[in-house]
Structures are given as C-alpha cells and as structure tokens.
PDB file of C-alpha atoms in Angstrom:
ATOM      1  CA  MET A   1     160.508 293.194 283.156  1.00 50.00           C
ATOM      2  CA  ARG A   2     161.769 296.507 284.536  1.00 63.00           C
ATOM      3  CA  ARG A   3     159.386 296.295 287.511  1.00 64.00           C
ATOM      4  CA  LEU A   4     160.602 292.772 288.251  1.00 55.00           C
ATOM      5  CA  ARG A   5     164.217 293.970 288.328  1.00 71.00           C
ATOM      6  CA  ARG A   6     163.280 296.828 290.668  1.00 71.00           C
ATOM      7  CA  THR A   7     161.482 294.430 293.034  1.00 74.00           C
ATOM      8  CA  THR A   8     164.354 291.947 292.920  1.00 87.00           C
ATOM      9  CA  ARG A   9     166.887 294.696 293.564  1.00 87.00           C
ATOM     10  CA  ARG A  10     164.840 296.056 296.459  1.00 89.00           C
ATOM     11  CA  SER A  11     164.523 292.579 297.979  1.00 92.00           C
ATOM     12  CA  LEU A  12     168.231 291.936 297.560  1.00 93.00           C
ATOM     13  CA  LEU A  13     169.026 295.293 299.194  1.00 94.00           C
ATOM     14  CA  TRP A  14     166.886 294.340 302.191  1.00 95.00           C
ATOM     15  CA  VAL A  15     168.532 290.937 302.476  1.00 96.00           C
ATOM     16  CA  LEU A  16     172.050 292.341 302.148  1.00 97.00           C
ATOM     17  CA  GLY A  17     171.285 295.154 304.597  1.00 96.00           C
ATOM     18  CA  ALA A  18     169.847 292.749 307.173  1.00 97.00           C
ATOM     19  CA  LEU A  19     172.776 290.389 306.747  1.00 97.00           C
ATOM     20  CA  ALA A  20     175.272 293.250 307.164  1.00 97.00           C
ATOM     21  CA  VAL A  21     173.552 294.400 310.372  1.00 97.00           C
ATOM     22  CA  ALA A  22     173.453 290.831 311.712  1.00 98.00           C
ATOM     23  CA  LEU A  23     177.143 290.269 310.979  1.00 97.00           C
ATOM     24  CA  LEU A  24     178.011 293.620 312.544  1.00 96.00           C
ATOM     25  CA  ALA A  25     176.090 292.657 315.705  1.00 97.00           C
ATOM     26  CA  VAL A  26     177.944 289.337 315.914  1.00 97.00           C
ATOM     27  CA  LEU A  27     181.278 291.118 315.395  1.00 96.00           C
ATOM     28  CA  ALA A  28     180.409 293.553 318.207  1.00 95.00           C
ATOM     29  CA  VAL A  29     179.700 290.660 320.589  1.00 96.00           C
ATOM     30  CA  ILE A  30     182.988 289.009 319.640  1.00 95.00           C
ATOM     31  CA  ASP A  31     184.824 292.316 320.109  1.00 95.00           C
ATOM     32  CA  GLU A  32     183.367 292.532 323.614  1.00 94.00           C
ATOM     33  CA  ARG A  33     184.903 289.122 324.381  1.00 92.00           C
ATOM     34  CA  MET A  34     188.323 290.541 323.479  1.00 92.00           C
ATOM     35  CA  TRP A  35     187.781 293.542 325.762  1.00 93.00           C
ATOM     36  CA  ASP A  36     186.661 291.202 328.551  1.00 90.00           C
ATOM     37  CA  ALA A  37     189.828 289.154 328.065  1.00 86.00           C
ATOM     38  CA  GLY A  38     191.851 292.208 329.070  1.00 86.00           C
ATOM     39  CA  GLY A  39     193.044 293.775 325.866  1.00 84.00           C
ATOM     40  CA  PRO A  40     191.750 296.115 323.193  1.00 92.00           C
ATOM     41  CA  GLY A  41     189.279 295.097 320.537  1.00 91.00           C
ATOM     42  CA  ILE A  42     190.172 293.886 317.087  1.00 92.00           C
ATOM     43  CA  VAL A  43     190.629 297.422 315.715  1.00 91.00           C
ATOM     44  CA  GLY A  44     193.224 298.150 318.398  1.00 92.00           C
ATOM     45  CA  PHE A  45     195.033 294.992 317.371  1.00 92.00           C
ATOM     46  CA  GLU A  46     194.848 295.806 313.664  1.00 90.00           C
ATOM     47  CA  LEU A  47     196.310 299.262 314.369  1.00 94.00           C
ATOM     48  CA  ALA A  48     198.929 298.057 316.866  1.00 94.00           C
ATOM     49  CA  GLY A  49     201.658 299.776 314.897  1.00 93.00           C
ATOM     50  CA  SER A  50     204.462 297.373 315.646  1.00 95.00           C
ATOM     51  CA  GLU A  51     205.146 293.707 316.126  1.00 95.00           C
ATOM     52  CA  ASP A  52     205.968 294.305 319.795  1.00 96.00           C
ATOM     53  CA  SER A  53     202.636 296.047 320.409  1.00 95.00           C
ATOM     54  CA  ALA A  54     200.813 293.214 318.660  1.00 94.00           C
ATOM     55  CA  ARG A  55     202.600 290.658 320.864  1.00 94.00           C
ATOM     56  CA  GLU A  56     201.604 292.605 323.978  1.00 94.00           C
ATOM     57  CA  ILE A  57     197.966 292.600 322.904  1.00 94.00           C
ATOM     58  CA  LEU A  58     198.048 288.872 322.173  1.00 93.00           C
ATOM     59  CA  ALA A  59     199.538 288.241 325.621  1.00 94.00           C
ATOM     60  CA  GLU A  60     196.858 290.406 327.275  1.00 92.00           C
ATOM     61  CA  TRP A  61     194.079 288.567 325.491  1.00 93.00           C
ATOM     62  CA  GLY A  62     195.164 285.114 326.483  1.00 92.00           C
ATOM     63  CA  GLU A  63     193.740 282.049 324.752  1.00 92.00           C
ATOM     64  CA  GLU A  64     190.098 283.168 324.958  1.00 91.00           C
ATOM     65  CA  GLY A  65     190.813 286.584 323.486  1.00 92.00           C
ATOM     66  CA  ARG A  66     192.926 285.115 320.683  1.00 93.00           C
ATOM     67  CA  ASP A  67     190.107 282.693 319.825  1.00 94.00           C
ATOM     68  CA  ALA A  68     187.673 285.613 319.689  1.00 94.00           C
ATOM     69  CA  ALA A  69     190.081 287.610 317.495  1.00 93.00           C
ATOM     70  CA  ARG A  70     190.489 284.672 315.123  1.00 94.00           C
ATOM     71  CA  LEU A  71     186.704 284.304 314.802  1.00 95.00           C
ATOM     72  CA  SER A  72     186.330 288.047 314.338  1.00 94.00           C
ATOM     73  CA  LEU A  73     188.813 288.082 311.474  1.00 91.00           C
ATOM     74  CA  TRP A  74     187.093 285.130 309.783  1.00 95.00           C
ATOM     75  CA  LEU A  75     183.710 286.878 310.000  1.00 96.00           C
ATOM     76  CA  ASP A  76     185.136 290.210 308.928  1.00 94.00           C
ATOM     77  CA  PHE A  77     185.706 288.984 305.365  1.00 94.00           C
ATOM     78  CA  PRO A  78     182.059 288.001 304.709  1.00 96.00           C
ATOM     79  CA  TYR A  79     180.956 291.246 306.376  1.00 97.00           C
ATOM     80  CA  LEU A  80     183.102 293.297 303.988  1.00 96.00           C
ATOM     81  CA  VAL A  81     181.704 291.432 300.979  1.00 97.00           C
ATOM     82  CA  VAL A  82     178.086 291.868 302.109  1.00 97.00           C
ATOM     83  CA  TYR A  83     178.627 295.517 303.060  1.00 97.00           C
ATOM     84  CA  GLY A  84     180.326 296.257 299.744  1.00 97.00           C
ATOM     85  CA  ALA A  85     177.643 294.450 297.744  1.00 96.00           C
ATOM     86  CA  PHE A  86     174.915 296.377 299.584  1.00 96.00           C
ATOM     87  CA  TRP A  87     176.450 299.760 298.784  1.00 96.00           C
ATOM     88  CA  ALA A  88     177.288 298.795 295.196  1.00 95.00           C
ATOM     89  CA  LEU A  89     173.712 297.719 294.593  1.00 93.00           C
ATOM     90  CA  ALA A  90     172.384 300.835 296.331  1.00 93.00           C
ATOM     91  CA  ALA A  91     174.588 303.051 294.180  1.00 94.00           C
ATOM     92  CA  ALA A  92     173.454 301.232 291.030  1.00 89.00           C
ATOM     93  CA  ALA A  93     169.838 301.760 292.041  1.00 85.00           C
ATOM     94  CA  ILE A  94     170.366 305.497 292.280  1.00 84.00           C
TER      95      ILE A  94
END
C-alpha cells in the first residue's frame, strides 16, 4: 500500500510538473504577443501602479494586446493552481 502511494505521488508530481511547464511556456508566448503589440508584458500591466498607467498600457497594446492579456489572465489561474499543487505535493513527499 505504501509503495503504491509513493508511485502514485511520483506520477502525480511528474504530471503536475509537466503541466506547470507547459502552461508557463504558453504564458510566455502570450506575453510575447503583448510585447509585440507595443506595450509591456502582463507583469508590467499588473504592476502599473495607477489607473492612468494601466490605461496607457491598454492603449499601447491595442485590441490584439488586450486579447492576449485577457487570455494570459485566464490561463494564469490554472497555472497558479497547478504550480501550488506541485509544490504542496513535493513538500508532503519530503
């Protein structure tokens, strides 16, 4: 029974780790679309500091950049869940 749990945990760690890396790669590609649209990436937007700065970034991005930002934010939530689950499971294994 204990060996089965260890194997299952190891397999789940691999799956979660691979999924986190895949989501991170997709988020990096999306972030590049925002840079190409003429503004900063999503982190620059999240740390804009003021409503005026955020409006400037949205204007720089245009429609394509805003679409990329919207997709990035939607994918960021599953990434955080997968990333958190990976590290929680890894910590439990130790």
